[in-house]
C-alpha positions as a printed NumPy array, in Angstrom:
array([[ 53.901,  49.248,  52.558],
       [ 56.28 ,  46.557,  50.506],
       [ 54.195,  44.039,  53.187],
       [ 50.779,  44.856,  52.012],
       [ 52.162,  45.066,  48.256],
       [ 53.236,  41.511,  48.732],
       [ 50.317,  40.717,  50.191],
       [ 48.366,  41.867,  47.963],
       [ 50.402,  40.36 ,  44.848],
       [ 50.129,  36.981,  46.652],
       [ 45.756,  37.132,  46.8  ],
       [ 46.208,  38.472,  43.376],
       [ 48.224,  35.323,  42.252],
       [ 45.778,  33.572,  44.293],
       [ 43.037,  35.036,  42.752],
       [ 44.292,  33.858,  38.771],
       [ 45.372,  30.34 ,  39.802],
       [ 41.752,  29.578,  41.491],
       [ 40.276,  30.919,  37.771],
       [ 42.795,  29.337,  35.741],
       [ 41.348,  25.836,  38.027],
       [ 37.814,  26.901,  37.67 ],
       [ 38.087,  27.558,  34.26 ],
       [ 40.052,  24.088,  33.809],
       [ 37.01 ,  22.349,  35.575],
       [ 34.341,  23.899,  33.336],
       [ 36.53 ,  23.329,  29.716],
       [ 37.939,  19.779,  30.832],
       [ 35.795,  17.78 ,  33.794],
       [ 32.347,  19.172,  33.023],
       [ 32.922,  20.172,  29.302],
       [ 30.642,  16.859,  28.421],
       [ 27.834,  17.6  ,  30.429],
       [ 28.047,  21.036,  28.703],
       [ 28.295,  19.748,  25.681],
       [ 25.036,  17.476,  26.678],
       [ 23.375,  20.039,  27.498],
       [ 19.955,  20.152,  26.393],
       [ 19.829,  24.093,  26.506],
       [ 23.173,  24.136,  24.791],
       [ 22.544,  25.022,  20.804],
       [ 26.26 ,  25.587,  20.086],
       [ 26.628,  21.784,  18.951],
       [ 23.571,  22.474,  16.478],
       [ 24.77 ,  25.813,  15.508],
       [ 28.203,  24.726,  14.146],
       [ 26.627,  21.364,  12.937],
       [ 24.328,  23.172,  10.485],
       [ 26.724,  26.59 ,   9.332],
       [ 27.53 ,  24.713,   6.298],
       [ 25.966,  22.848,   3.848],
       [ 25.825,  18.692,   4.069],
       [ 27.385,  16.857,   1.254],
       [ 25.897,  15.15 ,  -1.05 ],
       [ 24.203,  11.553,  -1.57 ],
       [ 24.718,  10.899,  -5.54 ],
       [ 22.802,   8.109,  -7.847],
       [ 24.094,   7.772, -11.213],
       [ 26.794,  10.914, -10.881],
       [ 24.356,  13.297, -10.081],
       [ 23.3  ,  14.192,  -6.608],
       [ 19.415,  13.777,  -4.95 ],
       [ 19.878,  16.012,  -2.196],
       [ 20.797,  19.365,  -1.846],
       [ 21.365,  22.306,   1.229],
       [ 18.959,  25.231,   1.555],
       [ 20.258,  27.979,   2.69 ],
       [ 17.631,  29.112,   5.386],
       [ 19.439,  32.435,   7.014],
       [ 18.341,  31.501,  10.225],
       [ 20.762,  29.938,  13.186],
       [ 20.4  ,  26.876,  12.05 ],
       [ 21.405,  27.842,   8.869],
       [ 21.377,  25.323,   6.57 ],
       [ 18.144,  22.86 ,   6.205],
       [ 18.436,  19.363,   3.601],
       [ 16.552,  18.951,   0.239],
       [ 15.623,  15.99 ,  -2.189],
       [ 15.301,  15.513,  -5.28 ],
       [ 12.574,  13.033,  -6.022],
       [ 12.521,  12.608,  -2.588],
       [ 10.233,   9.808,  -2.042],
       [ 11.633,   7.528,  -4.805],
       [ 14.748,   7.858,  -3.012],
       [ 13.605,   7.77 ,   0.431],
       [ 14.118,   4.181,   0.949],
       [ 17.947,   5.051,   0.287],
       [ 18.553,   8.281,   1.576],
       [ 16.366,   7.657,   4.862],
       [ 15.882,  11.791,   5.931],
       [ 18.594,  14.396,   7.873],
       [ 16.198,  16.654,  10.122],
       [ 17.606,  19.587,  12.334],
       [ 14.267,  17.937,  14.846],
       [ 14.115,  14.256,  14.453],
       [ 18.025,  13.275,  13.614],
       [ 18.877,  11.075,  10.664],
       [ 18.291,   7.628,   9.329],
       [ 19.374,   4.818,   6.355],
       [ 22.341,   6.384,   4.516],
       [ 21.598,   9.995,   5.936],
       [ 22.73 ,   8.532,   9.427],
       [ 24.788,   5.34 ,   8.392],
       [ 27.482,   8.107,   6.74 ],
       [ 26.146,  11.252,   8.982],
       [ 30.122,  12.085,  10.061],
       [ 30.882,  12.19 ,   6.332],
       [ 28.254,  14.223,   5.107],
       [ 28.242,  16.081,   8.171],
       [ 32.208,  17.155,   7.419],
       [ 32.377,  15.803,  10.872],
       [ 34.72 ,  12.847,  10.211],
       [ 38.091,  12.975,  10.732],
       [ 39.326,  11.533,   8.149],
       [ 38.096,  14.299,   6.227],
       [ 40.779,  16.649,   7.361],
       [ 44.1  ,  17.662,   5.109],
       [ 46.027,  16.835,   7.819],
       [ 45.994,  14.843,  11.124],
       [ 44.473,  17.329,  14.043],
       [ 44.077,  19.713,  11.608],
       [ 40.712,  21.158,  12.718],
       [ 42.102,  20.91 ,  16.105],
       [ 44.733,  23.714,  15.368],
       [ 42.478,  25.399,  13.145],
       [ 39.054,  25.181,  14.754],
       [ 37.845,  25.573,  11.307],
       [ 34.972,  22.635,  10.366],
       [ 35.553,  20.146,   7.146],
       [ 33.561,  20.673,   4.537],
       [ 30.725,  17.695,   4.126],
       [ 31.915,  14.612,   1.373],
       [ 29.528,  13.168,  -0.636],
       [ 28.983,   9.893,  -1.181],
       [ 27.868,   7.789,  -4.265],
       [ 25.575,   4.729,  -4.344],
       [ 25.831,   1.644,  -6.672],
       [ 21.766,   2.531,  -7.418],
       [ 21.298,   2.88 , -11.294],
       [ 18.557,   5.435, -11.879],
       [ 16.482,   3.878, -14.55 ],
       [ 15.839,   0.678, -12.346],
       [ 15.368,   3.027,  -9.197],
       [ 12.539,   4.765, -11.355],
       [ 11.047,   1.637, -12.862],
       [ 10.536,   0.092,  -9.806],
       [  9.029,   3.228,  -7.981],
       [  6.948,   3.247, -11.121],
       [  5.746,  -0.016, -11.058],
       [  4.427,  -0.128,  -7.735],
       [  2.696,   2.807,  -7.78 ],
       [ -0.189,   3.581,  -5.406],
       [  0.44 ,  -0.183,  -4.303],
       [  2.136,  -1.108,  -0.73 ],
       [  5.153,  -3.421,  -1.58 ],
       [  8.866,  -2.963,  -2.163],
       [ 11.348,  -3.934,  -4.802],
       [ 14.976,  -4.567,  -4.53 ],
       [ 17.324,  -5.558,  -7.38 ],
       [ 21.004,  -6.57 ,  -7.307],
       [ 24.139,  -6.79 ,  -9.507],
       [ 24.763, -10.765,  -9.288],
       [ 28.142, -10.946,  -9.437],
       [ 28.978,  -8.127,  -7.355],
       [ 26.39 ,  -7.678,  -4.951],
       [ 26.022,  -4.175,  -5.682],
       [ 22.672,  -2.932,  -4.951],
       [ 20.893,  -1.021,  -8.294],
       [ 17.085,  -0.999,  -6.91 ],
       [ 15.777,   0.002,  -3.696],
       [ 11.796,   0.958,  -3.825],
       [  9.188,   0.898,  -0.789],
       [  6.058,   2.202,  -1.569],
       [  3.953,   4.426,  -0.073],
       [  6.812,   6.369,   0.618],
       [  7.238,  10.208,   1.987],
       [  9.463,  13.323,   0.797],
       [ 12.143,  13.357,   3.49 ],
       [ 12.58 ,  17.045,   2.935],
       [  9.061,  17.825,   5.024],
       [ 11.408,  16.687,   8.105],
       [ 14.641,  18.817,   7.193],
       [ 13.826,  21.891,   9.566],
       [ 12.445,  22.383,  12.527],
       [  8.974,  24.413,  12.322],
       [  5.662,  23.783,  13.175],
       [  5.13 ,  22.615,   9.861],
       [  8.454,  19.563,   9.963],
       [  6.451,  19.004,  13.575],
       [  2.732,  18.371,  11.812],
       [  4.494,  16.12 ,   9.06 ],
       [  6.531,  14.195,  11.375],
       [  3.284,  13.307,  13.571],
       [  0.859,  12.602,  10.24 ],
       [  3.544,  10.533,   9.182],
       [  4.375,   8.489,  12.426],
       [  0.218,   7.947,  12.844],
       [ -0.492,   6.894,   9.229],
       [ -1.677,   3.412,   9.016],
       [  0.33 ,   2.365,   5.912],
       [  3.495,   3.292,   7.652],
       [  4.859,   5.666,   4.835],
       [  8.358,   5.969,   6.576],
       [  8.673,   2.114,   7.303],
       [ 11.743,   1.013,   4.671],
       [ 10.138,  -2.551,   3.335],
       [ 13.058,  -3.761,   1.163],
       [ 15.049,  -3.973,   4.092],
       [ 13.09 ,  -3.037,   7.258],
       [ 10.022,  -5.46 ,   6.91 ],
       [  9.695,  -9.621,   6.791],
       [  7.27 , -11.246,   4.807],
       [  6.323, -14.491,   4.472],
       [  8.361, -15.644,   1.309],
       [  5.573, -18.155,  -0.623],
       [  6.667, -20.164,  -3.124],
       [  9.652, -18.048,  -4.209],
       [ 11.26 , -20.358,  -1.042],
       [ 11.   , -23.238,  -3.414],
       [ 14.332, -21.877,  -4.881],
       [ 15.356, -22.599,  -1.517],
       [ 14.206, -26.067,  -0.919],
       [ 15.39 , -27.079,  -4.597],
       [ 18.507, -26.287,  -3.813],
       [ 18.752, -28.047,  -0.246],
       [ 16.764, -31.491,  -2.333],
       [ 19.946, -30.824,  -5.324],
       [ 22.455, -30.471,  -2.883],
       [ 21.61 , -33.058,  -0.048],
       [ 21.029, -35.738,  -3.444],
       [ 17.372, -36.771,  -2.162],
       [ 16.593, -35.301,  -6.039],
       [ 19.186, -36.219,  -8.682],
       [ 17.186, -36.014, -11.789],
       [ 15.058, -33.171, -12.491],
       [ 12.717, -35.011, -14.693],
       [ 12.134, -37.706, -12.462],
       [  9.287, -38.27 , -10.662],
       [  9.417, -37.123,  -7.037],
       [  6.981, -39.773,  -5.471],
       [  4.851, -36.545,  -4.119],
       [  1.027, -37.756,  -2.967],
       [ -1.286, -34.768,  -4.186],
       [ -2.943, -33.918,  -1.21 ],
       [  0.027, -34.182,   1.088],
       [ -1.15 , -34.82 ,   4.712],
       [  1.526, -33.016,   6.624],
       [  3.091, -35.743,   8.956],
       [  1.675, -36.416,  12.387],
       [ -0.94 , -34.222,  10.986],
       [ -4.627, -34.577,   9.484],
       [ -4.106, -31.541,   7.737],
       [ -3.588, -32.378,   3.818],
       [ -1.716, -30.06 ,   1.766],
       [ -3.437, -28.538,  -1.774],
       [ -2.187, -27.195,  -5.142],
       [ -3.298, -24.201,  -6.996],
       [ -2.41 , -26.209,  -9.724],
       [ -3.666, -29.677, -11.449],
       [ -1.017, -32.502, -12.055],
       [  0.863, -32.065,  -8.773],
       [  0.684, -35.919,  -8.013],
       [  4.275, -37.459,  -8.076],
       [  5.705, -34.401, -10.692],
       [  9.119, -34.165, -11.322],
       [ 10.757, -31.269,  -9.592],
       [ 11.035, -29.426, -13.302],
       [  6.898, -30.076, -13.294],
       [  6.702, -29.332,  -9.918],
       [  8.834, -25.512, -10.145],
       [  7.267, -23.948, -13.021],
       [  3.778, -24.933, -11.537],
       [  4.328, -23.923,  -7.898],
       [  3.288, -27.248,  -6.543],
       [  2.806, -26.858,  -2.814],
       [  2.96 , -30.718,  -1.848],
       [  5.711, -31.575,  -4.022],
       [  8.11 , -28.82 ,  -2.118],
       [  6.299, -29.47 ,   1.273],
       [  7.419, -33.441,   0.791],
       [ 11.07 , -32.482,  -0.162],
       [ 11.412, -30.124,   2.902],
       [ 10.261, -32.687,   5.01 ],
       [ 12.469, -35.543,   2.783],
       [ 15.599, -33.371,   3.599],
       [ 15.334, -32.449,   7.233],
       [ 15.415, -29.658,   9.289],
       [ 19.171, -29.685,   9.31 ],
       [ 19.8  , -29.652,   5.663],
       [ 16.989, -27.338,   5.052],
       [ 18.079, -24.661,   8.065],
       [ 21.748, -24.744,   6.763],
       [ 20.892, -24.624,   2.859],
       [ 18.84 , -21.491,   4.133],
       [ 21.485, -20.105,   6.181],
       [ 24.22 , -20.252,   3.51 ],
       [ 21.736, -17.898,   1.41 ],
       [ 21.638, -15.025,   4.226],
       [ 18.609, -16.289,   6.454],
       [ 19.116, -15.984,  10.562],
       [ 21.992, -13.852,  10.05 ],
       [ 21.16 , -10.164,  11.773],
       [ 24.473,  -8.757,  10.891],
       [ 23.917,  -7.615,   7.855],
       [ 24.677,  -3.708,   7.083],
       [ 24.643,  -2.01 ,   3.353],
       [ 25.924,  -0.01 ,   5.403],
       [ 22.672,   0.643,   7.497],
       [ 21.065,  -2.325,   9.145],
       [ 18.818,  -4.833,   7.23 ],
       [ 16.211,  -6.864,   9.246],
       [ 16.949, -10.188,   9.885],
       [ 15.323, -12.71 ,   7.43 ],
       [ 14.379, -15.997,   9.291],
       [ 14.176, -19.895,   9.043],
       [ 12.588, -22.015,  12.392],
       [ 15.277, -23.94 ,  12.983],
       [ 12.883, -25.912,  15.762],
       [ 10.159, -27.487,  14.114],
       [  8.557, -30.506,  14.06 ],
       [  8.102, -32.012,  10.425],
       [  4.671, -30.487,   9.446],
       [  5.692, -27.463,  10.53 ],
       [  8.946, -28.145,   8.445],
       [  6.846, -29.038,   5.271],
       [  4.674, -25.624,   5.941],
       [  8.607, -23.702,   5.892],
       [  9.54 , -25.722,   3.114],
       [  7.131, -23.728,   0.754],
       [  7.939, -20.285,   2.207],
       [  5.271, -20.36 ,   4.895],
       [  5.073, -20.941,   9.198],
       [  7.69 , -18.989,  10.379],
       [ 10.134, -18.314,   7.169],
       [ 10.01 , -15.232,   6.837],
       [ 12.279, -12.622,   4.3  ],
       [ 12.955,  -9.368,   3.345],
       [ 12.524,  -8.427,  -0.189],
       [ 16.553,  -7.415,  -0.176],
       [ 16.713, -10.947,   1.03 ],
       [ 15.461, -13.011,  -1.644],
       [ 17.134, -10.695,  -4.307],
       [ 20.09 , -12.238,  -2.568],
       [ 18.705, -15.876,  -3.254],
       [ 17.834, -14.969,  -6.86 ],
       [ 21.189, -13.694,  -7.594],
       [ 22.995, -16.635,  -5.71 ],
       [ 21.35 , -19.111,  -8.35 ],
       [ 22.386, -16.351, -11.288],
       [ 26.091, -16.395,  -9.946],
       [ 27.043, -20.289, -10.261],
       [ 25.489, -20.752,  -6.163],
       [ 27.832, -17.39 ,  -4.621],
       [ 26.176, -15.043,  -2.318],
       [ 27.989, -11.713,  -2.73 ],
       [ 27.147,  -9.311,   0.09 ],
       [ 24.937,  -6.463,  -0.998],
       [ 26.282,  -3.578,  -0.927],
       [ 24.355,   0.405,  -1.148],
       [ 27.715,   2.528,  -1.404],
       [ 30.429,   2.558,  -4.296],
       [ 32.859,   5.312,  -2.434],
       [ 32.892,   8.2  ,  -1.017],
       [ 34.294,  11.679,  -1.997],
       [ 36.068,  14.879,  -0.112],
       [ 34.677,  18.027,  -0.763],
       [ 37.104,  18.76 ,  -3.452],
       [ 35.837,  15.24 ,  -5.53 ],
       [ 38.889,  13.197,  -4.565],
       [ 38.097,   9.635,  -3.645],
       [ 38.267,   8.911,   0.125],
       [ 37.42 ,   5.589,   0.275],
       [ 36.384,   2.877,  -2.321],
       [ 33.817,   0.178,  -1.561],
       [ 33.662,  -2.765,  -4.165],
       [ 32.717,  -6.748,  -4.008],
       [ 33.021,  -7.975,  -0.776],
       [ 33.911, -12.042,   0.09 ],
       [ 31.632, -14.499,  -1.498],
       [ 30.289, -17.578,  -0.056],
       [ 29.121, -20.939,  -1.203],
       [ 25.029, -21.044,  -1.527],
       [ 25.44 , -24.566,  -2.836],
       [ 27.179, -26.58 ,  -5.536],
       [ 27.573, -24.752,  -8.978],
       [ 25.877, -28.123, -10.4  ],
       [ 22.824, -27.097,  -8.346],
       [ 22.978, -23.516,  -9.024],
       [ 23.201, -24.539, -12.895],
       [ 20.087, -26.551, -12.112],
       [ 17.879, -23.971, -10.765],
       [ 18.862, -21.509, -13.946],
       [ 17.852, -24.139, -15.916],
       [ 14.516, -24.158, -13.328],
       [ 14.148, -20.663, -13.37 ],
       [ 14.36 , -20.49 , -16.629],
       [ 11.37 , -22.925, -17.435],
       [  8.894, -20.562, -14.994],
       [  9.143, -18.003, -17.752],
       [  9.398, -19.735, -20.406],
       [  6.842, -22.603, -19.491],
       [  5.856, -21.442, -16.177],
       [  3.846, -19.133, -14.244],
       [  6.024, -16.98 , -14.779],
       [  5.753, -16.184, -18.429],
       [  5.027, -12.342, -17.989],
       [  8.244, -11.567, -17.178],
       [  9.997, -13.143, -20.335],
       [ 11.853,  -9.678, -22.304],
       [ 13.242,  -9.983, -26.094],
       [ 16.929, -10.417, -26.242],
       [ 17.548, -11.81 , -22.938],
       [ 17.656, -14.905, -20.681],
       [ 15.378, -14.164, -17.705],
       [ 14.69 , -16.899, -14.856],
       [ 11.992, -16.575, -12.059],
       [  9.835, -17.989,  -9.662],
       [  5.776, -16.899,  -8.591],
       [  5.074, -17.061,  -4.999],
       [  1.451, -16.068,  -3.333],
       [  1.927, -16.093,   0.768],
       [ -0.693, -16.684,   3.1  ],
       [ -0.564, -14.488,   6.138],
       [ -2.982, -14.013,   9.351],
       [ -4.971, -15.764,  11.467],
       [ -6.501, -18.608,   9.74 ],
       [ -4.843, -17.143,   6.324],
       [ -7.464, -14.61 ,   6.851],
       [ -4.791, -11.684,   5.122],
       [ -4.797, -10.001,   1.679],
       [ -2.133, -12.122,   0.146],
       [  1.32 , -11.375,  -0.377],
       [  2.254, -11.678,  -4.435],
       [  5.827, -12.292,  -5.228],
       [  8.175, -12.473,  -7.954],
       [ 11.857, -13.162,  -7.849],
       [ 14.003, -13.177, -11.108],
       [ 17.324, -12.45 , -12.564],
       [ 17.978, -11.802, -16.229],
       [ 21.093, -11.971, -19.118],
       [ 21.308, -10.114, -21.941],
       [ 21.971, -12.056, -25.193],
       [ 25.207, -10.263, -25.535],
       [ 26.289, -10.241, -21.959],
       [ 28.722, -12.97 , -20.528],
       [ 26.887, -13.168, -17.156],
       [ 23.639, -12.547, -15.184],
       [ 23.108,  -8.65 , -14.964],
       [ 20.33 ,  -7.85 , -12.407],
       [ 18.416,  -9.962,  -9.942],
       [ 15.337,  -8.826,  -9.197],
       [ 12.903,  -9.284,  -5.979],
       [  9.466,  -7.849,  -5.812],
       [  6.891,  -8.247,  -2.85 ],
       [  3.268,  -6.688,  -3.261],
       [  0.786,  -6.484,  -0.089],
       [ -2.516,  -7.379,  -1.764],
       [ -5.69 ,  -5.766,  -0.692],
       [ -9.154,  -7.035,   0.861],
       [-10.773,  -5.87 ,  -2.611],
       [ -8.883,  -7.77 ,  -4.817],
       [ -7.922, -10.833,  -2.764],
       [ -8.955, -13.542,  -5.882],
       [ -7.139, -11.706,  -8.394],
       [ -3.685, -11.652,  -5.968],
       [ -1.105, -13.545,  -7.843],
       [  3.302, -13.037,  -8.289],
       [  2.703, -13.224, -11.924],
       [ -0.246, -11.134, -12.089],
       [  1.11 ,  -8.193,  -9.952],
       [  4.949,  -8.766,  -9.065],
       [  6.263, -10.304, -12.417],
       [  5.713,  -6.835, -14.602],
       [  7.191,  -5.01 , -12.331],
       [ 10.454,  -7.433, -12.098],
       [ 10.337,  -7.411, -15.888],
       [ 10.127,  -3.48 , -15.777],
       [ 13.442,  -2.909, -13.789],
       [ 15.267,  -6.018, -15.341],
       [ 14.56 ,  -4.362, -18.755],
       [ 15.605,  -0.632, -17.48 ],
       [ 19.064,  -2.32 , -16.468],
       [ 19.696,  -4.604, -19.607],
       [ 18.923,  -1.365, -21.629],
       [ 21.254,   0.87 , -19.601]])
């Protein structure tokens, strides 16, 4: 009898140790493909049992958590949800998340470690942090004056804190409400298909996310590369500019909008957009100067994050010189994001320093203590702050002189520069009208906002497409919403 007992005890033991392995197998070796799962809905359940923190502009936040009583409990809102699309991007229990949504998902998500009281707290605990919130450099009134501005148009607007980089505009238009994507009906399913198949590309983010060919707002560009390089020294001298300009090797001659093109100074030649002047500089400079002069203003670099990814603004660094005097004046291949040439405007406001732009001031724990502080990143040299005082002094003339004189404001300082790019086969696209500006209040010590604004013309009004005509009020518009804030 004790023999079969032992027996017995020993399949028993037997018996435990070969579940204590199995169960090892299932928690450890195949927990991930588990976890991977596709039929699996535990990952989803516990990611949406509490509600997501909080994306804040100005102190106050723009999204919210419905409670929805279902098993995926709790579903995002917006406030004003497409004016702040372009920033929040959308959190959907179907489609994922995107811009700051996804760029700080682990924070808002409470899934983030650091968001724990202690180190492996949650690990002892098991219990889930609750979602931080994080707050964005975007001031409110500029957020709303560009959204306003563009209206019914397709364009974008971006606008920037010179000496800081911090970003206080971010506006593509048409836009969506990201909280028709939060949950996971029929109805999020419908949106999410109308939206994805809508020509005008509603959910496409073009401050950051689309290229355009910059116009003459380059010429800020290409007058600092002539400055710099010394092939201009004087900016009331004249530039020895032929007006046509055959492009070299080339029997293609080069026209101006405007009259009195022929051998203007560069001062002339700014506030009056004249194509062959900048063309003939571009060309007078070289491709080296001109690619590195871009370069040290943000173009060709794809590693820029604020924090989620901007598209890479470019310069053709292999071009023959036509094709050189065609980049020169923001055409061929140069191509920018609006964010971009906010960047070059607020390089010439700052003395020639690029600050990197930056979407997030810090973020919070649940409770409201401060988990982690952004601020001014490094700086780097644009060019000389000689040249930079130059192109104030350019920018400055547009407005007051210029083509730009739409976007002058009472009490202030405001420089700027028109631009009208050619796109398509043939130039056979609706124009692109630009305006790029920054502005300082009478009482301020510095530049307080650069501005960028990009507006995709249509067929119908192709003649009456111009920077100053339909970019310029809307620059003025947000510059004025931040000098009064």
């Amino acid at each position: 009898m004790t023999r079969n007992i032992r027996h017995a005890a020993a399949f028993c033991a037997l018996l435990l140790v070969a579940l204590l392995v199995n169960a090892a197998r299932v928690q450890i070796v195949q927990a991930p493909e588990y976890d991977d799962n596709p039929a699996n809905r535990r990952p989803d359940i516990a990611r949406y049992q509490q509600p997501r923190g909080d994306i804040l502009v100005g102190g106050e936040p723009v999204t919210g958590s419905r409670d929805t009583g279902e098993h995926l409990r709790f579903e995002r809102t917006y406030q004003d949800g497409p004016m702040y699309a372009p920033i929040t991007g959308f959190a959907s229990q179907a489609y994922g998340t995107t811009l700051l949504e996804g760029a700080e998902d682990g924070l808002l998500s409470g899934a983030d470690p650091l968001l724990a009281p202690l180190p492996l707290w949650n690990d002892v605990t098991g219990a889930p942090n609750p979602g931080g919130d994080v707050v964005t450099t975007i001031d409110a009134a500029a957020q709303r004056a560009a959204f306003e501005g563009l209206g019914r148009r397709k364009g974008a607007v971006a606008a920037i804190e010179p000496t800081t980089g911090r970003i206080l505009a971010l506006v593509s238009t048409p836009s969506y409400d990201p909280q028709l994507l939060s949950g996971n009906s029929a109805a999020a399913t419908r949106t999410w298909d109308r939206l994805n198949s809508d020509p005008d590309r509603p959910m496409l983010n073009r401050a950051v996310r689309r290229t355009y060919p910059p116009g003459s707002t380059f010429k800020v560009v290409t007058a600092a590369a002539a400055l710099d390089s010394g092939v201009v020294r004087d900016l009331d001298a004249p530039t020895r500019s032929p007006a046509p300009y055959t492009l070299p090797g080339t029997r293609t001659r080069l026209t101006n909008e405007a009259d009195g093109c022929r051998d203007a100074s560069l001062r002339e030649a700014f506030e009056w957009s004249c194509n062959t002047v900048f063309a003939k500089l571009g060309v007078d400079v070289g491709v080296r100067a001109m690619a590195a002069t871009a370069e040290a203003f943000g173009f060709n670099d794809s590693r820029l994050r604020i924090p989620f990814a901007v598209s890479r603004s470019t310069f053709d660094t292999s071009v023959d010189r036509a094709q050189l005097g065609l980049s020169s004046i923001g055409q061929y291949n140069t191509r920018a994001t609006p964010l971009q040439m906010a960047m070059v405007a607020a390089a010439v406001a700052d003395g020639g320093q690029v600050r990197s732009p930056y979407l997030v001031e810090r973020t919070l724990r649940a409770g409201g203590s401060i988990l982690a502080t952004a601020g001014p990143g490094p700086s780097r040299e644009a060019m000389r702050p000689s040249t930079a005082a130059r192109l104030k002094e350019l920018m400055t003339g547009v407005v007051e002189n210029g083509t730009g004189a739409i976007a002058a404001i009472p009490g202030a300082t405001v420089g700027g520069k028109t631009g009208t790019a050619q796109h398509g086969v043939g130039n056979s696209g609706a124009p692109y009208a630009w305006f790029v500006s920054w502005a300082q209040g009478d009482d301020d010590l510095e530049p307080r906002v650069a501005v960028a604004v990009v507006v995709e013309g249509s067929a119908a009004d192709r003649e009456d497409i111009s920077g100053s005509g339909l970019a310029a009020p809307i620059a003025r518009a947000v510059m004025e919403a931040v000098l009064t804030s």
